[in-house]
Tab-separated table of C-alpha atoms and ligand atoms in Angstrom:
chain	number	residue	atom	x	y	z
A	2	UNK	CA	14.194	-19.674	33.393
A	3	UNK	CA	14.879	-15.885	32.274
A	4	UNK	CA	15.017	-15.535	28.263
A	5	UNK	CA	17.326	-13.310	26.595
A	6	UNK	CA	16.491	-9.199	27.552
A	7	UNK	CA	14.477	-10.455	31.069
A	8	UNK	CA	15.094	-9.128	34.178
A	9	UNK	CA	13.825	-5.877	36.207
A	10	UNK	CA	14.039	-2.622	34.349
A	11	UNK	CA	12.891	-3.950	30.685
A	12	UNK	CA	12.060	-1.447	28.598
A	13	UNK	CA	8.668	-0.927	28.015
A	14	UNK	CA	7.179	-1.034	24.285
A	15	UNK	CA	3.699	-0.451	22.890
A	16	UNK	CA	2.144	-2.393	20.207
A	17	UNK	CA	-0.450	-0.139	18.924
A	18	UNK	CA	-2.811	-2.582	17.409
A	19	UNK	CA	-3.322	-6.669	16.926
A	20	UNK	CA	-0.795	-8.872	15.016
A	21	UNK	CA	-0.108	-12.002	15.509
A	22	UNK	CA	0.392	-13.423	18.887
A	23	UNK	CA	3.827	-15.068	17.930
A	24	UNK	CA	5.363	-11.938	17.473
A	25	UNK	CA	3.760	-10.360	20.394
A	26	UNK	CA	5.803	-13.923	21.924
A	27	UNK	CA	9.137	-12.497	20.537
A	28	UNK	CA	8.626	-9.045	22.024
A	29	UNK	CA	8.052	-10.075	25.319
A	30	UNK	CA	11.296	-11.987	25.571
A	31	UNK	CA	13.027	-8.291	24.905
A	32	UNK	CA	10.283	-6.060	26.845
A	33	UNK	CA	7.479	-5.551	28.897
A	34	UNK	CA	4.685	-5.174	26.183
A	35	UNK	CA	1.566	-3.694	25.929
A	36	UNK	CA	-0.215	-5.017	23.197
A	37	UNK	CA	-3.888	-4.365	21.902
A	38	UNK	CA	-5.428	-6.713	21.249
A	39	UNK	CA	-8.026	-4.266	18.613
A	40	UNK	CA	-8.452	-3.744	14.792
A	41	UNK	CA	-8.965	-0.131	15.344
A	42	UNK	CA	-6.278	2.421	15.489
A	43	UNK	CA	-5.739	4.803	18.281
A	44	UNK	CA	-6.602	8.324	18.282
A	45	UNK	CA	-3.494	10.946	18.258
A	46	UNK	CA	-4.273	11.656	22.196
A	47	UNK	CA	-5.241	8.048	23.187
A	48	UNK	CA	-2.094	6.858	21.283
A	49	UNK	CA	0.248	9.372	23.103
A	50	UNK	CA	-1.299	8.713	26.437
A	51	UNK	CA	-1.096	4.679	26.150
A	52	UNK	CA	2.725	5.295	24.479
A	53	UNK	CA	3.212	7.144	28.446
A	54	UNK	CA	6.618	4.806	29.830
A	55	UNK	CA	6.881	3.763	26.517
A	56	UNK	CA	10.550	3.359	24.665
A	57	UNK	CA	8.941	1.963	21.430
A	58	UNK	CA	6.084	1.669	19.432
A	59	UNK	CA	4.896	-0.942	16.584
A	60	UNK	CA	2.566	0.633	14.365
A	61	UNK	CA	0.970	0.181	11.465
A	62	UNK	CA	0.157	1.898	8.438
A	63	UNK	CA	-2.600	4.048	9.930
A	64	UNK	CA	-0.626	5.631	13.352
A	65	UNK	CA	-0.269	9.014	13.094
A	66	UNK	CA	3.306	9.638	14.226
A	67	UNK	CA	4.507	13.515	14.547
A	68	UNK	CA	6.203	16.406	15.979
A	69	UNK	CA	2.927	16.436	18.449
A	70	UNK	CA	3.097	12.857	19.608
A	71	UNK	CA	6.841	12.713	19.752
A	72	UNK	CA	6.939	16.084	21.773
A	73	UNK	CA	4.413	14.261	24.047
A	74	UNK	CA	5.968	11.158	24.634
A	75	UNK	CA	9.885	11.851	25.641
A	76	UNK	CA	10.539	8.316	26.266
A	77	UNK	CA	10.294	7.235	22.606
A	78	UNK	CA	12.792	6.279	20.846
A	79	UNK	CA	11.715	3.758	18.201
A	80	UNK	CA	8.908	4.050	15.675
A	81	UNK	CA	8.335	0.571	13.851
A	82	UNK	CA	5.846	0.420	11.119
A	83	UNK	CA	5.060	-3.228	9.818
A	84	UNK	CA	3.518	-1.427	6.622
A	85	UNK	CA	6.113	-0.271	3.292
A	86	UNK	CA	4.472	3.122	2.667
A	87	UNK	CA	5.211	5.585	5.694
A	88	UNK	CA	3.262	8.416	4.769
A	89	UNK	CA	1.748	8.128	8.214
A	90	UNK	CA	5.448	8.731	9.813
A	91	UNK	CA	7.030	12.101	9.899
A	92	UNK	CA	10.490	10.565	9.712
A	93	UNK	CA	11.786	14.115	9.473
A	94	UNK	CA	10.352	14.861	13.251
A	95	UNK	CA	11.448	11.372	14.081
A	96	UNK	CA	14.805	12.476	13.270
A	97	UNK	CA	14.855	15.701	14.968
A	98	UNK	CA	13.735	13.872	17.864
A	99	UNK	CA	16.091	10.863	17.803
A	100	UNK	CA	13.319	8.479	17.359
A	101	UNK	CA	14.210	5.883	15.146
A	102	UNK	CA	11.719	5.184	12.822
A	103	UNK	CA	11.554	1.536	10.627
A	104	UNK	CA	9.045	0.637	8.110
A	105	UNK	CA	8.388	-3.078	6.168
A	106	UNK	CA	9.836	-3.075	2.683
A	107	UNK	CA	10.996	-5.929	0.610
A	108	UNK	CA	8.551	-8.745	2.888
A	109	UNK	CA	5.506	-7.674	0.748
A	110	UNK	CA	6.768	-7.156	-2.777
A	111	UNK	CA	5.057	-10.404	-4.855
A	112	UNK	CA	2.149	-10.984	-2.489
A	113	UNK	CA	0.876	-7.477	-3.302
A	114	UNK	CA	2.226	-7.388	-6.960
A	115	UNK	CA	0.193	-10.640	-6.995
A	116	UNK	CA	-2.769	-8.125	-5.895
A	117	UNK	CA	-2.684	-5.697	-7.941
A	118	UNK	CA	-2.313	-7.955	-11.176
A	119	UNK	CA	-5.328	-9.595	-9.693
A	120	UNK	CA	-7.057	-6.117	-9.579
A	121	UNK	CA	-6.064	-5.464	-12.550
A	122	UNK	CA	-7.391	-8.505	-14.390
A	123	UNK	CA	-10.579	-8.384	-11.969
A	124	UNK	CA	-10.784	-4.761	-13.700
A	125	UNK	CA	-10.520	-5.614	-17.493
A	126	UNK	CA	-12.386	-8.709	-17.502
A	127	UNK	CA	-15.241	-7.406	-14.979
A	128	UNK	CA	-15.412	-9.995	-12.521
A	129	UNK	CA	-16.738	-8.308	-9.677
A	130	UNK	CA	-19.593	-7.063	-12.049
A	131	UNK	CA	-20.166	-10.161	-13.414
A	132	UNK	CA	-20.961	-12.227	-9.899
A	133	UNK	CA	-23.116	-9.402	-8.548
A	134	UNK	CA	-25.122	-9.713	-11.375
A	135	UNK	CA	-25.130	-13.606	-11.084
A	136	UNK	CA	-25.524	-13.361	-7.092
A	137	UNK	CA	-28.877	-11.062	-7.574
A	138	UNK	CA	-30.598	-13.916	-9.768
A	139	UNK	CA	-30.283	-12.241	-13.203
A	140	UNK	CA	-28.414	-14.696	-15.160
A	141	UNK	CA	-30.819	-16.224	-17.672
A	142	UNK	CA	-29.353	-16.131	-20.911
A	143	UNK	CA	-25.621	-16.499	-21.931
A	144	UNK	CA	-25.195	-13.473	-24.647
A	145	UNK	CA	-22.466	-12.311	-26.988
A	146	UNK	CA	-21.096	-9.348	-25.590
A	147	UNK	CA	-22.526	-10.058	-21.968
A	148	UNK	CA	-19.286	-8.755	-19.536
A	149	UNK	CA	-17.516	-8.144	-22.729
A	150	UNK	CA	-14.277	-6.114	-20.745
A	151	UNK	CA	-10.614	-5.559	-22.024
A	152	UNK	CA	-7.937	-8.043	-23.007
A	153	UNK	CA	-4.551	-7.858	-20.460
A	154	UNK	CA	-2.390	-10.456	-22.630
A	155	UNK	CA	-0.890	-8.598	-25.457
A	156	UNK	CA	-1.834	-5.080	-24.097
A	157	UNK	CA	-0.142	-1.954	-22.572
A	158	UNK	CA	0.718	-2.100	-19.170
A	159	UNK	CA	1.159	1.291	-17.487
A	160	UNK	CA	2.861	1.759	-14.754
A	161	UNK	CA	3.283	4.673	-12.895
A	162	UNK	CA	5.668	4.039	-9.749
A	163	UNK	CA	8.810	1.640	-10.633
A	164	UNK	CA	9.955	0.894	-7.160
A	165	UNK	CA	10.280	-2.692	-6.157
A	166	UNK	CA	6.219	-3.189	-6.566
A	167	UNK	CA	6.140	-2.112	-9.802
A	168	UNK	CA	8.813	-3.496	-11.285
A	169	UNK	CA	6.954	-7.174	-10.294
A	170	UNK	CA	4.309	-5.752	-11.469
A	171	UNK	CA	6.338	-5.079	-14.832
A	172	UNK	CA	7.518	-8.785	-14.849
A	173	UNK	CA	4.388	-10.436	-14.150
A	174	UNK	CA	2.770	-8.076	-17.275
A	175	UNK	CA	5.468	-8.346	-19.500
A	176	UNK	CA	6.668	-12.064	-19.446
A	177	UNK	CA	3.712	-13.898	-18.108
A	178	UNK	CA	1.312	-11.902	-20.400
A	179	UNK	CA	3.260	-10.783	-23.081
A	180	UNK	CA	2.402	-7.178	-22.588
A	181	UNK	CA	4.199	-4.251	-23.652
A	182	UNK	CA	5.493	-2.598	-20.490
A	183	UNK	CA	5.097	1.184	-20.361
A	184	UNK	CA	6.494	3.134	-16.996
A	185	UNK	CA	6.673	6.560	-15.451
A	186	UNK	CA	8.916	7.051	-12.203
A	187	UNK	CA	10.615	10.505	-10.936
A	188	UNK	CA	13.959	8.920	-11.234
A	189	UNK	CA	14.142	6.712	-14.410
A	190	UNK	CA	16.060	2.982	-14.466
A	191	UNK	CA	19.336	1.969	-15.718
A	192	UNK	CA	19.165	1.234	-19.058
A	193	UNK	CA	20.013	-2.307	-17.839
A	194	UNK	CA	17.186	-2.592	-15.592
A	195	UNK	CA	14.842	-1.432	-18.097
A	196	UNK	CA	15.885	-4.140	-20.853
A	197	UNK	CA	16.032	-7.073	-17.834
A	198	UNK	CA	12.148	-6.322	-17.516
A	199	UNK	CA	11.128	-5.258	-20.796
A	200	UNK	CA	9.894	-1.645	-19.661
A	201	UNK	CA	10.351	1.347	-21.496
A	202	UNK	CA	10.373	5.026	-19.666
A	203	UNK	CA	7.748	7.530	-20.886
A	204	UNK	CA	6.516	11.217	-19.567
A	205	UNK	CA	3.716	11.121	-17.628
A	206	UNK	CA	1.263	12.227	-20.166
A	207	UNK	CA	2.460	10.082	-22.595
A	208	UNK	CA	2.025	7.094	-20.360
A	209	UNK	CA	-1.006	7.979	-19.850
A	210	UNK	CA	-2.114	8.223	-23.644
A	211	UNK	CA	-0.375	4.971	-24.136
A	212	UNK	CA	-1.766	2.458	-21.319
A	213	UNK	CA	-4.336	0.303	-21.446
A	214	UNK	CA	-4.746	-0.539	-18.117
A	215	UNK	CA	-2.868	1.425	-15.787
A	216	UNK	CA	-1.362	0.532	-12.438
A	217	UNK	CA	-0.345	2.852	-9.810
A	218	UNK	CA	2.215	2.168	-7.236
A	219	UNK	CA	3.878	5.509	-6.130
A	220	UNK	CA	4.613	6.718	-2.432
A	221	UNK	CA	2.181	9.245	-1.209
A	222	UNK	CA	3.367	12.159	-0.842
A	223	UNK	CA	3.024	16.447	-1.206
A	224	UNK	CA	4.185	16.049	-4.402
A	225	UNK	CA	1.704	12.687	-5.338
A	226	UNK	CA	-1.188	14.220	-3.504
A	227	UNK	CA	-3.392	13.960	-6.472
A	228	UNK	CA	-1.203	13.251	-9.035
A	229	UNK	CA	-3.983	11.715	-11.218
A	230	UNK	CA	-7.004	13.874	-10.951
A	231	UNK	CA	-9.297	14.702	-13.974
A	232	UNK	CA	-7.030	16.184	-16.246
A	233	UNK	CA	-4.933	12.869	-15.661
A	234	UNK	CA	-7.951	11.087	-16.555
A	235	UNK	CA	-9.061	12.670	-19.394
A	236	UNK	CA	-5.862	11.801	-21.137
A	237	UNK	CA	-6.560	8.171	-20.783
A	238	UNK	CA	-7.819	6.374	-23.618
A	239	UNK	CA	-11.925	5.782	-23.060
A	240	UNK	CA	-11.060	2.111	-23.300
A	241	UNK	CA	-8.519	1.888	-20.220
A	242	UNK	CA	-8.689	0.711	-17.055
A	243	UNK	CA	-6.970	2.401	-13.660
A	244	UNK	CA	-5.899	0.304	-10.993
A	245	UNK	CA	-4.803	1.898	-7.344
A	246	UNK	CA	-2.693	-0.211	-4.705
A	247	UNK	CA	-0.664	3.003	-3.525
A	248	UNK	CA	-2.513	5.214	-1.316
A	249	UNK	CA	-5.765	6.945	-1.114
A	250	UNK	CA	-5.184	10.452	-2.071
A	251	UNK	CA	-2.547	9.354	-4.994
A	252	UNK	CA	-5.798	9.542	-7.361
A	253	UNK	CA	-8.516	12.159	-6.738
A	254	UNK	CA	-11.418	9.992	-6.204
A	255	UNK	CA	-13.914	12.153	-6.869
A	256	UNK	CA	-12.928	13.170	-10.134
A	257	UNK	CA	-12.363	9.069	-10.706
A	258	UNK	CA	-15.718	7.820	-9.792
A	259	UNK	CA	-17.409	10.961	-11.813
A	260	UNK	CA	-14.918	9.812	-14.885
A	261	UNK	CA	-16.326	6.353	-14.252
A	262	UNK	CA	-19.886	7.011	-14.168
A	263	UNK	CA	-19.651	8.978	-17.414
A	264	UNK	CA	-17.332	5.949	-18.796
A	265	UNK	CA	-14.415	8.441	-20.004
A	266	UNK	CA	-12.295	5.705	-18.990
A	267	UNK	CA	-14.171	1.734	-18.891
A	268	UNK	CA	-13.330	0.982	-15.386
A	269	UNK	CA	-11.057	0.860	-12.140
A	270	UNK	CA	-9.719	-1.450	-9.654
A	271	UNK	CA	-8.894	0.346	-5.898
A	272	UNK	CA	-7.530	-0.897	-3.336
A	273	UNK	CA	-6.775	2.403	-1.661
A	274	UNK	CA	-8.922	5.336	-0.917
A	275	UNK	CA	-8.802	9.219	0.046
A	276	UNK	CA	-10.085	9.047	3.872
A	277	UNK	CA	-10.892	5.086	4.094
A	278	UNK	CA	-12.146	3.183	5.667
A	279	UNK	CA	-14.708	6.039	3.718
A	280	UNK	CA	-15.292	5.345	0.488
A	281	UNK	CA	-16.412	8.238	-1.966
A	282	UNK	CA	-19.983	7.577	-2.050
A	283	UNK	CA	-19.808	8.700	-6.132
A	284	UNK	CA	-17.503	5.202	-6.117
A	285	UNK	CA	-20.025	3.290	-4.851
A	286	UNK	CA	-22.269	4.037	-6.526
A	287	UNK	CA	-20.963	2.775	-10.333
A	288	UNK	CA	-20.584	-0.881	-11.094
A	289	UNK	CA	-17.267	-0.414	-13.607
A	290	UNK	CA	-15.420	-0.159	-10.324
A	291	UNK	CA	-14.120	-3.198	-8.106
A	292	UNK	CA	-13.121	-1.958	-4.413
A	293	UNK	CA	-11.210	-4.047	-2.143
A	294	UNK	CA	-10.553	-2.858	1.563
A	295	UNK	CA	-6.380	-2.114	1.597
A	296	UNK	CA	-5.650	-5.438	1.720
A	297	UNK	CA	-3.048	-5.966	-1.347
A	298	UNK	CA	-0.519	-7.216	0.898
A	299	UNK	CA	-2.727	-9.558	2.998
A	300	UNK	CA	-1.690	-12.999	2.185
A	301	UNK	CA	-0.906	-14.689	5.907
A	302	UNK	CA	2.599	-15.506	5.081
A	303	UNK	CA	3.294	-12.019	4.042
A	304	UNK	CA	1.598	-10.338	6.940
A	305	UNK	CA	3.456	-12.365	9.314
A	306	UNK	CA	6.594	-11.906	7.272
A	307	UNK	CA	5.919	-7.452	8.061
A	308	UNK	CA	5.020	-7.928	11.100
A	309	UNK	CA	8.093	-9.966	12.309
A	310	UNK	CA	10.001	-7.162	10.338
A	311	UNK	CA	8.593	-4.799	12.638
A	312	UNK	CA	9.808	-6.553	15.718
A	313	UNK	CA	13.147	-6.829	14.273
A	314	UNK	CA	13.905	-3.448	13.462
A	315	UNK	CA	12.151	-3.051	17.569
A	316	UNK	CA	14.295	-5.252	19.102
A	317	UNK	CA	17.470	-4.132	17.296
A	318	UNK	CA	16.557	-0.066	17.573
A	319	UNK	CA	16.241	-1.222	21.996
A	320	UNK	CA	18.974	-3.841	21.978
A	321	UNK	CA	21.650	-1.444	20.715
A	322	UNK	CA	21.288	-3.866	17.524
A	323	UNK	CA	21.349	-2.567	13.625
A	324	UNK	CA	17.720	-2.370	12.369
A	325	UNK	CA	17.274	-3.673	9.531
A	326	UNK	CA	15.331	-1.417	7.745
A	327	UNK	CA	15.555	1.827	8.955
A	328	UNK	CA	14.099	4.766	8.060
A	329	UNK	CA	16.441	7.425	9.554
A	330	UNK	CA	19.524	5.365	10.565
A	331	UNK	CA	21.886	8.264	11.430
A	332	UNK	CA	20.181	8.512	14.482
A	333	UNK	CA	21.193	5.272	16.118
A	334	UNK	CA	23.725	5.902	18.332
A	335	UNK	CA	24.967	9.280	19.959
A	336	UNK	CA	21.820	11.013	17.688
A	337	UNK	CA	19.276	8.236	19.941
A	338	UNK	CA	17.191	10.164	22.295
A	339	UNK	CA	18.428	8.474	25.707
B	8	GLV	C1	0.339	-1.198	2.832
B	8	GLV	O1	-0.356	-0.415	2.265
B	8	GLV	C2	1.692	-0.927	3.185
B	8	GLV	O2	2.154	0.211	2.997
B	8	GLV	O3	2.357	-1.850	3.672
């Protein structure tokens, strides 16, 4: 029997990399879908030759999507991205295109606040040190000040980035650890909003004097490209910890891992890195550093939960629906490439 959307003349929509097969499921009852069924991502010209016929696209966070790729594939018209950050996504193009472009907020908020207060504790309290040591045989003696690392309860919890991430960051630090909640964010919160989650606004530099571990959850962007590099660093007290869950290039790893390795600041947590999968080999090579592979959002539930956001915003942008979370919504409509 023919499900909703069947029938000849189904748009055709590409999805650019693996998720999970139910939601390849749900696109197929709108589409005829090509879906890879590979971890890695496509190249700019394999992507705009497989993306050939195609009316939409689910992405990830690691999809280049331009002026170039748009310009080469007329038939797009929908750009969904099951990832929150879009620095991958020229939604600007997009728009002068009238590609609709989508990305994953809201779905991923706690499970990767979760991560990065994990991260963070990880950080102060040296865990990942700690069972290397253990795992290479060299735990004999139980000693005073062996993995002696930083408190979190009762500290100062930067935070630089108050969007939705941050601020349950913020909650998680300030009413589950009793920590005093520092914050830096281009556009400061209602006064309201700062006393509901016990956060205070500083300048950057002052933040930066102040925290004791820091957390970074900005957008990546021109104007973050580097926004803590080593004179960032250096105004961090020599006891802090840094902790990255925004985006590679956000922190100028280089300068981190040589701050690290002379222990101007005690240690970091990334998640994130400038060029990953690479990691800065300077990074690897310190032990005050724990590095997890981009996975802050990675809990099942939650990955599910972005990619079926994806397909929603898909099947709305094709089905002459309202996507939920668009990027660029004043093109739907009479702006929609046709
Ligand atoms: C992950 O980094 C995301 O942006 O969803």
């Amino acid at each position: 029997m023919a499900s909703e959307g069947r029938g000849a003349g189904r748009p055709r929509v590409l999805v650019a990399r693996r998720v999970f097969p139910e939601v390849v499921a749900r696109l197929q009852a709108h589409f005829e879908v090509d879906a890879r069924d590979a971890d890695d991502p496509l190249a700019p010209t394999a992507l705009a030759e497989r993306l050939q016929g195609c009316a939409g696209v689910l992405v990830a966070g690691t999809e280049r999507i331009d002026a170039a790729l748009l310009g080469a594939c007329p038939g797009l018209r929908a750009v969904c991205s099951m990832a929150v950050g879009f620095n991958n996504i020229d939604v600007a193009a997009c728009t002068a295109h009238g590609v609709l472009a989508s990305n994953a907020p809201g779905v991923l908020t706690e499970t990767t606040a979760d991560f990065g207060f994990a991260l963070m504790m990880a950080t102060a309290r040296r865990i990942s040190e700690a069972e290397h040591w253990l795992r290479a045989g060299q735990w004999q003696h139980w000693s005073v000040d062996g993995f002696a690392g930083a408190d979190v309860h009762g500290a100062t919890l930067g935070i630089l980035g108050m969007g939705r991430i941050g601020q349950a960051i913020a909650r998680r630090g300030a009413f589950g650890f009793g920590m005093r909640v520092v914050y830096h964010n281009r556009r400061r919160l209602e006064a309201a909003d700062e006393a509901a989650l016990g956060a205070r606004w500083l300048p950057l530099d002052e933040l930066l004097a102040a925290a004791d571990h820091l957390v970074i959850v900005v957008p990546y962007t021109p104007d973050t490209h580097h926004l803590v590099g080593e004179a960032e660093i250096a105004r961090m007290k020599p006891t802090a910890t840094l902790v990255n869950i925004a985006r590679g290039g956000v922190v100028d790893d280089a300068a981190l891992a040589q701050a690290l390795r002379e222990r101007r600041i005690a240690a970091a947590g990334l998640d994130v890195f400038e060029g990953e999968p690479a990691v800065h080999p300077g990074l690897l090579a310190v032990p005050n550093v724990v590095l997890t592979p981009h996975i802050a959002s990675a809990s099942l539930p939650t990955r599910r939960a972005m990619a079926d956001l994806a397909a929603d915003n898909l099947i709305a942008a094709l089905t002459g629906g309202t996507p939920p979370t668009a990027l660029n919504p004043e093109v739907l409509g009479a702006g929609m490439r046709c």
